[in-house]
Amino acid sequence: MTSTNKNMEIIKKIKQAIESYDTIILHRHIIPDGDAYGSQLGLKYLIQNNYPKKKVLAVGLDINYLKFIGSMDTNVADSKYDNALVIVTDCANIERIDDQRFSMGNFLIKLDHHPNTTPYGDLLWVDTSFTSASEMVGYLAQQLNWKISPETGRVIYHGILTDSLRFSISATTPRTLEVAAHLLKSGFDLNALHLQMYNKQFSDLKLQAELMQTANFVEQVGYIVLTDELLKKYHLRYDENGKFANLLSGIDGMEIWITFAIREDQKYRVEFRSKRIPVNELATNWGGGGHKLAAGAIIDNLDQAKLIIQEAQELIKKAG
Ligand SMILES: [Mn+2]
């Protein structure tokens, strides 16, 4: 069976499941990004556009920088899960699902584009050939010929744009652009979205300048350290500590670039990015995970950061 046919088979099953339940609760991963929001809220809005009588809820913590995309439903009672369909998007493993009540529903669907390291759910649609879970949701809407409101189109499009790094990663296919074109037909204001997305604070630029001043670049590995001191100096919130993960991207001769960013619990969030050499295994070795060229982990201190830098350098040597 071709992958298109296989996808269509699962999409039909997802549609059946949605039609069989009055309450549908959507989850996604902790520390959400554009794709987590795009797939979760996008699917919520899609169901509302096409099945207005259904009760559809999106749970998890709101994140400040994605306020312009939407917000979560708060105070969702446990009883809502009785006889509910639960769909988890953009989350490879159970531990990372925001709101661990995901298993309290009647039927569970996993919809994801990460490698299926932890299979879970009664029905799984996992396909790493998509740039994003948002692309999968947009594709589903396109295949089912679902109505798409401008707001729905905007939210899903934003998810694709962020995970595909503006249609630049190698997973970007004609299908990605077709889904994006289909979403654009909903009539949302593309220019307004871009202005919101790339709107920046002057203080962030100053912080970037300071991070660049202290950046290191040794043996094709670059790294920056976002300290508590810097965070406080520039009034950055802890939940914004991932925003500099691509500050060192595209530098000549730099194969891997790593960001160590302080967390509220004083551990460090590590963001691995790479031009070609897979870094997800390196992240997995430190208890994290992710995509081949974009992965993350959490470490206890900067001594561990030193080890990680060495490991990245060794990885490059091995890759030749
Ligand atoms: Mn994603």
mmCIF file of C-alpha atoms and ligand atoms in Angstrom:
data_model
loop_
_atom_site.group_PDB
_atom_site.id
_atom_site.type_symbol
_atom_site.label_atom_id
_atom_site.label_comp_id
_atom_site.label_asym_id
_atom_site.label_seq_id
_atom_site.Cartn_x
_atom_site.Cartn_y
_atom_site.Cartn_z
ATOM 1 C CA MET A 1 0.000 0.000 0.000
ATOM 2 C CA THR A 2 1.319 3.454 -0.802
ATOM 3 C CA SER A 3 1.806 5.819 2.099
ATOM 4 C CA THR A 4 -0.910 8.106 0.676
ATOM 5 C CA ASN A 5 -3.448 5.268 0.817
ATOM 6 C CA LYS A 6 -2.307 4.261 4.274
ATOM 7 C CA ASN A 7 -2.678 7.843 5.489
ATOM 8 C CA MET A 8 -6.146 8.053 3.972
ATOM 9 C CA GLU A 9 -7.173 4.884 5.769
ATOM 10 C CA ILE A 10 -6.109 6.296 9.135
ATOM 11 C CA ILE A 11 -7.611 9.721 8.385
ATOM 12 C CA LYS A 12 -10.973 8.044 7.765
ATOM 13 C CA LYS A 13 -10.688 6.230 11.089
ATOM 14 C CA ILE A 14 -9.886 9.499 12.866
ATOM 15 C CA LYS A 15 -12.951 11.079 11.241
ATOM 16 C CA GLN A 16 -15.099 8.162 12.410
ATOM 17 C CA ALA A 17 -13.785 8.525 15.943
ATOM 18 C CA ILE A 18 -14.482 12.273 15.945
ATOM 19 C CA GLU A 19 -18.008 11.642 14.689
ATOM 20 C CA SER A 20 -18.656 9.030 17.379
ATOM 21 C CA TYR A 21 -17.902 11.279 20.360
ATOM 22 C CA ASP A 22 -19.699 14.350 21.688
ATOM 23 C CA THR A 23 -16.726 15.485 23.747
ATOM 24 C CA ILE A 24 -13.230 15.649 22.313
ATOM 25 C CA ILE A 25 -10.251 16.721 24.416
ATOM 26 C CA LEU A 26 -6.986 17.698 22.756
ATOM 27 C CA HIS A 27 -3.555 17.485 24.357
ATOM 28 C CA ARG A 28 -0.024 18.254 23.158
ATOM 29 C CA HIS A 29 3.506 18.376 24.593
ATOM 30 C CA ILE A 30 4.763 20.447 27.526
ATOM 31 C CA ILE A 31 6.672 23.670 26.801
ATOM 32 C CA PRO A 32 4.585 24.079 23.655
ATOM 33 C CA ASP A 33 5.901 25.526 20.405
ATOM 34 C CA GLY A 34 4.148 26.803 17.308
ATOM 35 C CA ASP A 35 3.543 23.299 16.004
ATOM 36 C CA ALA A 36 2.129 22.046 19.308
ATOM 37 C CA TYR A 37 -0.347 24.929 19.292
ATOM 38 C CA GLY A 38 -1.004 24.665 15.552
ATOM 39 C CA SER A 39 -1.864 20.985 15.665
ATOM 40 C CA GLN A 40 -3.831 21.098 18.921
ATOM 41 C CA LEU A 41 -5.766 24.365 18.540
ATOM 42 C CA GLY A 42 -5.944 23.932 14.769
ATOM 43 C CA LEU A 43 -7.624 20.551 15.166
ATOM 44 C CA LYS A 44 -9.924 21.982 17.834
ATOM 45 C CA TYR A 45 -11.062 24.788 15.541
ATOM 46 C CA LEU A 46 -11.411 22.415 12.584
ATOM 47 C CA ILE A 47 -13.733 20.141 14.540
ATOM 48 C CA GLN A 48 -15.725 23.194 15.643
ATOM 49 C CA ASN A 49 -15.918 24.475 12.050
ATOM 50 C CA ASN A 50 -17.291 21.171 10.841
ATOM 51 C CA TYR A 51 -19.158 19.740 13.842
ATOM 52 C CA PRO A 52 -20.437 22.820 15.696
ATOM 53 C CA LYS A 53 -22.465 20.795 18.178
ATOM 54 C CA LYS A 54 -19.494 18.952 19.612
ATOM 55 C CA LYS A 55 -17.753 20.045 22.783
ATOM 56 C CA VAL A 56 -14.057 20.414 21.969
ATOM 57 C CA LEU A 57 -11.487 21.309 24.607
ATOM 58 C CA ALA A 58 -7.763 22.052 24.405
ATOM 59 C CA VAL A 59 -5.832 21.508 27.626
ATOM 60 C CA GLY A 60 -2.334 22.269 28.902
ATOM 61 C CA LEU A 61 -0.567 25.356 30.188
ATOM 62 C CA ASP A 62 -0.713 28.553 28.175
ATOM 63 C CA ILE A 63 2.597 29.941 27.017
ATOM 64 C CA ASN A 64 3.060 33.675 26.913
ATOM 65 C CA TYR A 65 4.826 34.069 23.572
ATOM 66 C CA LEU A 66 2.099 32.165 21.704
ATOM 67 C CA LYS A 67 -0.768 34.263 23.054
ATOM 68 C CA PHE A 68 -1.324 35.666 19.561
ATOM 69 C CA ILE A 69 -2.122 32.136 18.335
ATOM 70 C CA GLY A 70 -4.712 31.340 20.975
ATOM 71 C CA SER A 71 -5.288 30.068 24.472
ATOM 72 C CA MET A 72 -6.132 26.861 26.255
ATOM 73 C CA ASP A 73 -9.367 25.898 27.973
ATOM 74 C CA THR A 74 -8.873 26.274 31.699
ATOM 75 C CA ASN A 75 -10.529 24.475 34.614
ATOM 76 C CA VAL A 76 -11.453 21.410 32.604
ATOM 77 C CA ALA A 77 -13.008 19.032 35.156
ATOM 78 C CA ASP A 78 -11.974 15.381 35.371
ATOM 79 C CA SER A 79 -15.579 14.410 34.662
ATOM 80 C CA LYS A 80 -15.255 15.831 31.131
ATOM 81 C CA TYR A 81 -13.074 12.825 30.326
ATOM 82 C CA ASP A 82 -15.928 10.381 30.941
ATOM 83 C CA ASN A 83 -16.777 9.001 27.541
ATOM 84 C CA ALA A 84 -14.536 11.493 25.753
ATOM 85 C CA LEU A 85 -12.275 11.068 22.754
ATOM 86 C CA VAL A 86 -8.736 12.237 23.535
ATOM 87 C CA ILE A 87 -6.302 13.207 20.786
ATOM 88 C CA VAL A 88 -2.654 13.971 21.589
ATOM 89 C CA THR A 89 -0.755 15.870 18.911
ATOM 90 C CA ASP A 90 2.960 16.515 18.326
ATOM 91 C CA CYS A 91 4.119 14.459 21.316
ATOM 92 C CA ALA A 92 6.298 11.370 20.911
ATOM 93 C CA ASN A 93 6.338 10.158 24.494
ATOM 94 C CA ILE A 94 3.859 9.888 27.326
ATOM 95 C CA GLU A 95 6.004 11.732 29.903
ATOM 96 C CA ARG A 96 5.969 14.865 27.777
ATOM 97 C CA ILE A 97 2.190 15.078 27.369
ATOM 98 C CA ASP A 98 0.905 18.260 28.984
ATOM 99 C CA ASP A 99 -1.836 17.276 31.438
ATOM 100 C CA GLN A 100 -1.413 13.627 32.365
ATOM 101 C CA ARG A 101 -5.179 13.072 32.376
ATOM 102 C CA PHE A 102 -4.872 12.155 28.676
ATOM 103 C CA SER A 103 -5.460 8.485 29.534
ATOM 104 C CA MET A 104 -8.766 9.149 31.321
ATOM 105 C CA GLY A 105 -10.858 9.281 28.147
ATOM 106 C CA ASN A 106 -12.684 6.497 26.366
ATOM 107 C CA PHE A 107 -10.529 6.359 23.247
ATOM 108 C CA LEU A 108 -7.029 7.723 22.630
ATOM 109 C CA ILE A 109 -5.471 8.862 19.359
ATOM 110 C CA LYS A 110 -1.803 9.738 18.866
ATOM 111 C CA LEU A 111 -1.132 12.119 15.971
ATOM 112 C CA ASP A 112 2.560 12.870 15.547
ATOM 113 C CA HIS A 113 5.468 13.408 13.181
ATOM 114 C CA HIS A 114 8.328 12.436 15.546
ATOM 115 C CA PRO A 115 9.850 8.942 15.409
ATOM 116 C CA ASN A 116 7.454 6.574 17.176
ATOM 117 C CA THR A 117 9.752 5.769 20.106
ATOM 118 C CA THR A 118 6.885 5.356 22.568
ATOM 119 C CA PRO A 119 3.798 4.082 20.792
ATOM 120 C CA TYR A 120 0.642 4.867 22.774
ATOM 121 C CA GLY A 121 -3.071 5.115 22.109
ATOM 122 C CA ASP A 122 -5.854 3.040 20.553
ATOM 123 C CA LEU A 123 -5.255 4.570 17.136
ATOM 124 C CA LEU A 124 -1.902 5.959 15.968
ATOM 125 C CA TRP A 125 -1.182 8.226 13.060
ATOM 126 C CA VAL A 126 2.569 8.681 13.189
ATOM 127 C CA ASP A 127 4.352 9.746 10.019
ATOM 128 C CA THR A 128 7.833 11.260 10.086
ATOM 129 C CA SER A 129 7.560 12.331 6.458
ATOM 130 C CA PHE A 130 5.554 15.384 7.546
ATOM 131 C CA THR A 131 7.372 18.583 8.553
ATOM 132 C CA SER A 132 5.004 19.072 11.446
ATOM 133 C CA ALA A 133 1.967 17.746 13.245
ATOM 134 C CA SER A 134 0.271 20.898 11.940
ATOM 135 C CA GLU A 135 0.949 19.791 8.367
ATOM 136 C CA MET A 136 -0.730 16.478 9.225
ATOM 137 C CA VAL A 137 -3.775 18.300 10.614
ATOM 138 C CA GLY A 138 -3.919 20.562 7.540
ATOM 139 C CA TYR A 139 -3.538 17.532 5.279
ATOM 140 C CA LEU A 140 -6.356 15.761 7.118
ATOM 141 C CA ALA A 141 -8.632 18.792 6.606
ATOM 142 C CA GLN A 142 -7.711 18.942 2.931
ATOM 143 C CA GLN A 143 -8.293 15.226 2.352
ATOM 144 C CA LEU A 144 -11.638 15.289 4.154
ATOM 145 C CA ASN A 145 -12.674 18.444 2.334
ATOM 146 C CA TRP A 146 -13.432 20.063 5.669
ATOM 147 C CA LYS A 147 -14.474 23.687 6.031
ATOM 148 C CA ILE A 148 -11.582 25.838 7.260
ATOM 149 C CA SER A 149 -12.275 29.245 8.836
ATOM 150 C CA PRO A 150 -9.628 31.963 8.373
ATOM 151 C CA GLU A 151 -8.642 31.659 12.058
ATOM 152 C CA THR A 152 -8.257 27.876 11.724
ATOM 153 C CA GLY A 153 -6.134 28.357 8.613
ATOM 154 C CA ARG A 154 -3.933 30.911 10.352
ATOM 155 C CA VAL A 155 -3.254 28.750 13.409
ATOM 156 C CA ILE A 156 -2.368 25.617 11.417
ATOM 157 C CA TYR A 157 -0.303 27.548 8.858
ATOM 158 C CA HIS A 158 1.699 29.121 11.691
ATOM 159 C CA GLY A 159 2.439 25.647 13.078
ATOM 160 C CA ILE A 160 3.769 24.455 9.738
ATOM 161 C CA LEU A 161 5.814 27.598 9.222
ATOM 162 C CA THR A 162 7.547 27.307 12.602
ATOM 163 C CA ASP A 163 8.406 23.586 12.517
ATOM 164 C CA SER A 164 9.502 23.683 8.863
ATOM 165 C CA LEU A 165 11.631 26.770 9.595
ATOM 166 C CA ARG A 166 9.710 28.674 6.943
ATOM 167 C CA PHE A 167 9.602 25.769 4.495
ATOM 168 C CA SER A 168 13.379 25.341 4.547
ATOM 169 C CA ILE A 169 14.035 21.966 6.240
ATOM 170 C CA SER A 170 14.608 18.954 4.015
ATOM 171 C CA ALA A 171 11.302 17.352 5.082
ATOM 172 C CA THR A 172 9.533 20.146 3.172
ATOM 173 C CA THR A 173 7.807 18.534 0.183
ATOM 174 C CA PRO A 174 5.349 19.562 -2.534
ATOM 175 C CA ARG A 175 2.715 18.191 -0.146
ATOM 176 C CA THR A 176 3.784 20.699 2.543
ATOM 177 C CA LEU A 177 3.341 23.596 0.134
ATOM 178 C CA GLU A 178 0.050 22.210 -1.159
ATOM 179 C CA VAL A 179 -1.306 21.982 2.378
ATOM 180 C CA ALA A 180 -0.037 25.522 3.072
ATOM 181 C CA ALA A 181 -1.691 26.788 -0.128
ATOM 182 C CA HIS A 182 -4.926 25.064 0.844
ATOM 183 C CA LEU A 183 -4.853 26.744 4.256
ATOM 184 C CA LEU A 184 -4.127 30.135 2.705
ATOM 185 C CA LYS A 185 -7.344 29.770 0.697
ATOM 186 C CA SER A 186 -9.232 30.147 3.993
ATOM 187 C CA GLY A 187 -8.468 33.851 3.663
ATOM 188 C CA PHE A 188 -6.425 34.716 6.748
ATOM 189 C CA ASP A 189 -4.116 37.730 6.676
ATOM 190 C CA LEU A 190 -0.671 36.288 5.902
ATOM 191 C CA ASN A 191 1.145 39.600 6.223
ATOM 192 C CA ALA A 192 -0.400 40.354 9.613
ATOM 193 C CA LEU A 193 0.667 36.906 10.823
ATOM 194 C CA HIS A 194 4.259 37.468 9.706
ATOM 195 C CA LEU A 195 4.399 40.870 11.385
ATOM 196 C CA GLN A 196 3.241 39.270 14.644
ATOM 197 C CA MET A 197 5.612 36.318 14.349
ATOM 198 C CA TYR A 198 8.747 38.292 13.673
ATOM 199 C CA ASN A 199 7.922 41.219 15.891
ATOM 200 C CA LYS A 200 10.798 41.544 18.359
ATOM 201 C CA GLN A 201 11.643 43.449 21.478
ATOM 202 C CA PHE A 202 14.576 45.831 21.392
ATOM 203 C CA SER A 203 15.802 44.272 24.640
ATOM 204 C CA ASP A 204 15.916 40.843 22.949
ATOM 205 C CA LEU A 205 18.223 42.244 20.306
ATOM 206 C CA LYS A 206 20.513 43.623 23.004
ATOM 207 C CA LEU A 207 20.515 40.220 24.677
ATOM 208 C CA GLN A 208 21.316 38.579 21.345
ATOM 209 C CA ALA A 209 24.270 40.916 20.943
ATOM 210 C CA GLU A 210 25.555 39.933 24.367
ATOM 211 C CA LEU A 211 25.055 36.239 23.636
ATOM 212 C CA MET A 212 27.012 36.613 20.390
ATOM 213 C CA GLN A 213 29.821 38.374 22.280
ATOM 214 C CA THR A 214 30.162 35.381 24.582
ATOM 215 C CA ALA A 215 29.486 32.664 21.991
ATOM 216 C CA ASN A 216 32.117 29.981 21.485
ATOM 217 C CA PHE A 217 33.113 28.145 18.323
ATOM 218 C CA VAL A 218 35.566 25.240 18.625
ATOM 219 C CA GLU A 219 36.069 22.299 16.253
ATOM 220 C CA GLN A 220 32.902 22.951 14.242
ATOM 221 C CA VAL A 221 30.733 23.154 17.351
ATOM 222 C CA GLY A 222 29.295 26.452 18.475
ATOM 223 C CA TYR A 223 27.505 27.178 21.706
ATOM 224 C CA ILE A 224 25.949 29.899 23.794
ATOM 225 C CA VAL A 225 24.997 29.956 27.462
ATOM 226 C CA LEU A 226 21.919 31.822 28.602
ATOM 227 C CA THR A 227 22.619 32.458 32.280
ATOM 228 C CA ASP A 228 20.270 33.501 35.053
ATOM 229 C CA GLU A 229 22.115 36.808 35.170
ATOM 230 C CA LEU A 230 21.384 37.523 31.486
ATOM 231 C CA LEU A 231 17.794 36.402 31.845
ATOM 232 C CA LYS A 232 17.233 38.808 34.715
ATOM 233 C CA LYS A 233 19.136 41.659 33.100
ATOM 234 C CA TYR A 234 16.928 41.529 30.011
ATOM 235 C CA HIS A 235 13.690 40.604 31.793
ATOM 236 C CA LEU A 236 13.278 37.374 29.893
ATOM 237 C CA ARG A 237 10.841 34.824 31.283
ATOM 238 C CA TYR A 238 12.021 31.278 31.924
ATOM 239 C CA ASP A 239 9.473 29.921 29.466
ATOM 240 C CA GLU A 240 11.134 32.026 26.758
ATOM 241 C CA ASN A 241 14.540 30.409 27.215
ATOM 242 C CA GLY A 242 14.234 28.447 23.981
ATOM 243 C CA LYS A 243 14.048 31.421 21.677
ATOM 244 C CA PHE A 244 17.776 31.609 20.945
ATOM 245 C CA ALA A 245 18.182 28.006 19.787
ATOM 246 C CA ASN A 246 18.838 29.164 16.236
ATOM 247 C CA LEU A 247 20.946 32.210 16.984
ATOM 248 C CA LEU A 248 24.068 30.438 15.666
ATOM 249 C CA SER A 249 22.415 28.842 12.627
ATOM 250 C CA GLY A 250 23.928 29.061 9.176
ATOM 251 C CA ILE A 251 27.488 29.897 10.239
ATOM 252 C CA ASP A 252 30.192 28.774 7.841
ATOM 253 C CA GLY A 253 32.118 25.775 9.216
ATOM 254 C CA MET A 254 29.802 25.303 12.185
ATOM 255 C CA GLU A 255 28.183 21.857 11.939
ATOM 256 C CA ILE A 256 26.454 21.715 15.317
ATOM 257 C CA TRP A 257 25.320 24.570 17.537
ATOM 258 C CA ILE A 258 24.072 24.165 21.067
ATOM 259 C CA THR A 259 22.209 26.455 23.432
ATOM 260 C CA PHE A 260 22.408 25.959 27.190
ATOM 261 C CA ALA A 261 19.632 27.964 28.790
ATOM 262 C CA ILE A 262 18.920 28.280 32.490
ATOM 263 C CA ARG A 263 15.577 27.024 33.780
ATOM 264 C CA GLU A 264 13.514 28.089 36.745
ATOM 265 C CA ASP A 265 14.729 25.035 38.719
ATOM 266 C CA GLN A 266 18.332 26.082 37.899
ATOM 267 C CA LYS A 267 18.849 23.128 35.586
ATOM 268 C CA TYR A 268 19.744 23.832 31.975
ATOM 269 C CA ARG A 269 17.661 23.356 28.897
ATOM 270 C CA VAL A 270 19.884 22.129 26.064
ATOM 271 C CA GLU A 271 18.901 22.767 22.462
ATOM 272 C CA PHE A 272 20.878 20.896 19.819
ATOM 273 C CA ARG A 273 20.802 22.045 16.205
ATOM 274 C CA SER A 274 22.775 20.626 13.309
ATOM 275 C CA LYS A 275 23.295 21.222 9.605
ATOM 276 C CA ARG A 276 23.607 17.562 8.571
ATOM 277 C CA ILE A 277 24.880 15.286 11.334
ATOM 278 C CA PRO A 278 22.059 13.740 13.396
ATOM 279 C CA VAL A 279 22.104 14.997 16.990
ATOM 280 C CA ASN A 280 18.989 13.274 18.323
ATOM 281 C CA GLU A 281 20.954 10.333 19.702
ATOM 282 C CA LEU A 282 23.212 12.706 21.593
ATOM 283 C CA ALA A 283 20.086 14.273 23.093
ATOM 284 C CA THR A 284 18.629 10.860 23.892
ATOM 285 C CA ASN A 285 21.824 9.878 25.737
ATOM 286 C CA TRP A 286 21.148 12.818 28.034
ATOM 287 C CA GLY A 287 17.543 11.831 28.638
ATOM 288 C CA GLY A 288 16.053 14.036 25.930
ATOM 289 C CA GLY A 289 15.101 13.462 22.326
ATOM 290 C CA GLY A 290 13.698 15.040 19.213
ATOM 291 C CA HIS A 291 14.378 15.219 15.517
ATOM 292 C CA LYS A 292 17.604 14.324 13.728
ATOM 293 C CA LEU A 293 18.691 17.914 13.253
ATOM 294 C CA ALA A 294 16.806 19.585 16.110
ATOM 295 C CA ALA A 295 16.697 17.963 19.514
ATOM 296 C CA GLY A 296 16.659 18.867 23.179
ATOM 297 C CA ALA A 297 17.503 17.663 26.671
ATOM 298 C CA ILE A 298 17.753 18.889 30.249
ATOM 299 C CA ILE A 299 21.001 18.775 32.248
ATOM 300 C CA ASP A 300 21.929 19.611 35.819
ATOM 301 C CA ASN A 301 24.944 21.858 35.428
ATOM 302 C CA LEU A 302 27.549 23.363 33.121
ATOM 303 C CA ASP A 303 30.089 20.597 33.819
ATOM 304 C CA GLN A 304 27.723 18.341 31.927
ATOM 305 C CA ALA A 305 27.580 21.003 29.212
ATOM 306 C CA LYS A 306 31.338 20.616 28.723
ATOM 307 C CA LEU A 307 30.903 16.874 28.216
ATOM 308 C CA ILE A 308 28.135 17.499 25.704
ATOM 309 C CA ILE A 309 30.327 19.846 23.683
ATOM 310 C CA GLN A 310 33.077 17.195 23.594
ATOM 311 C CA GLU A 311 30.569 14.564 22.521
ATOM 312 C CA ALA A 312 29.338 16.820 19.724
ATOM 313 C CA GLN A 313 32.918 17.347 18.542
ATOM 314 C CA GLU A 314 33.506 13.594 18.560
ATOM 315 C CA LEU A 315 30.290 13.078 16.620
ATOM 316 C CA ILE A 316 31.565 15.387 13.888
ATOM 317 C CA LYS A 317 34.931 13.592 13.774
ATOM 318 C CA LYS A 318 33.178 10.239 13.434
ATOM 319 C CA ALA A 319 30.959 11.541 10.654
ATOM 320 C CA GLY A 320 34.148 12.575 8.853
HETATM 321 MN MN MN B 1 6.334 19.376 15.873
#
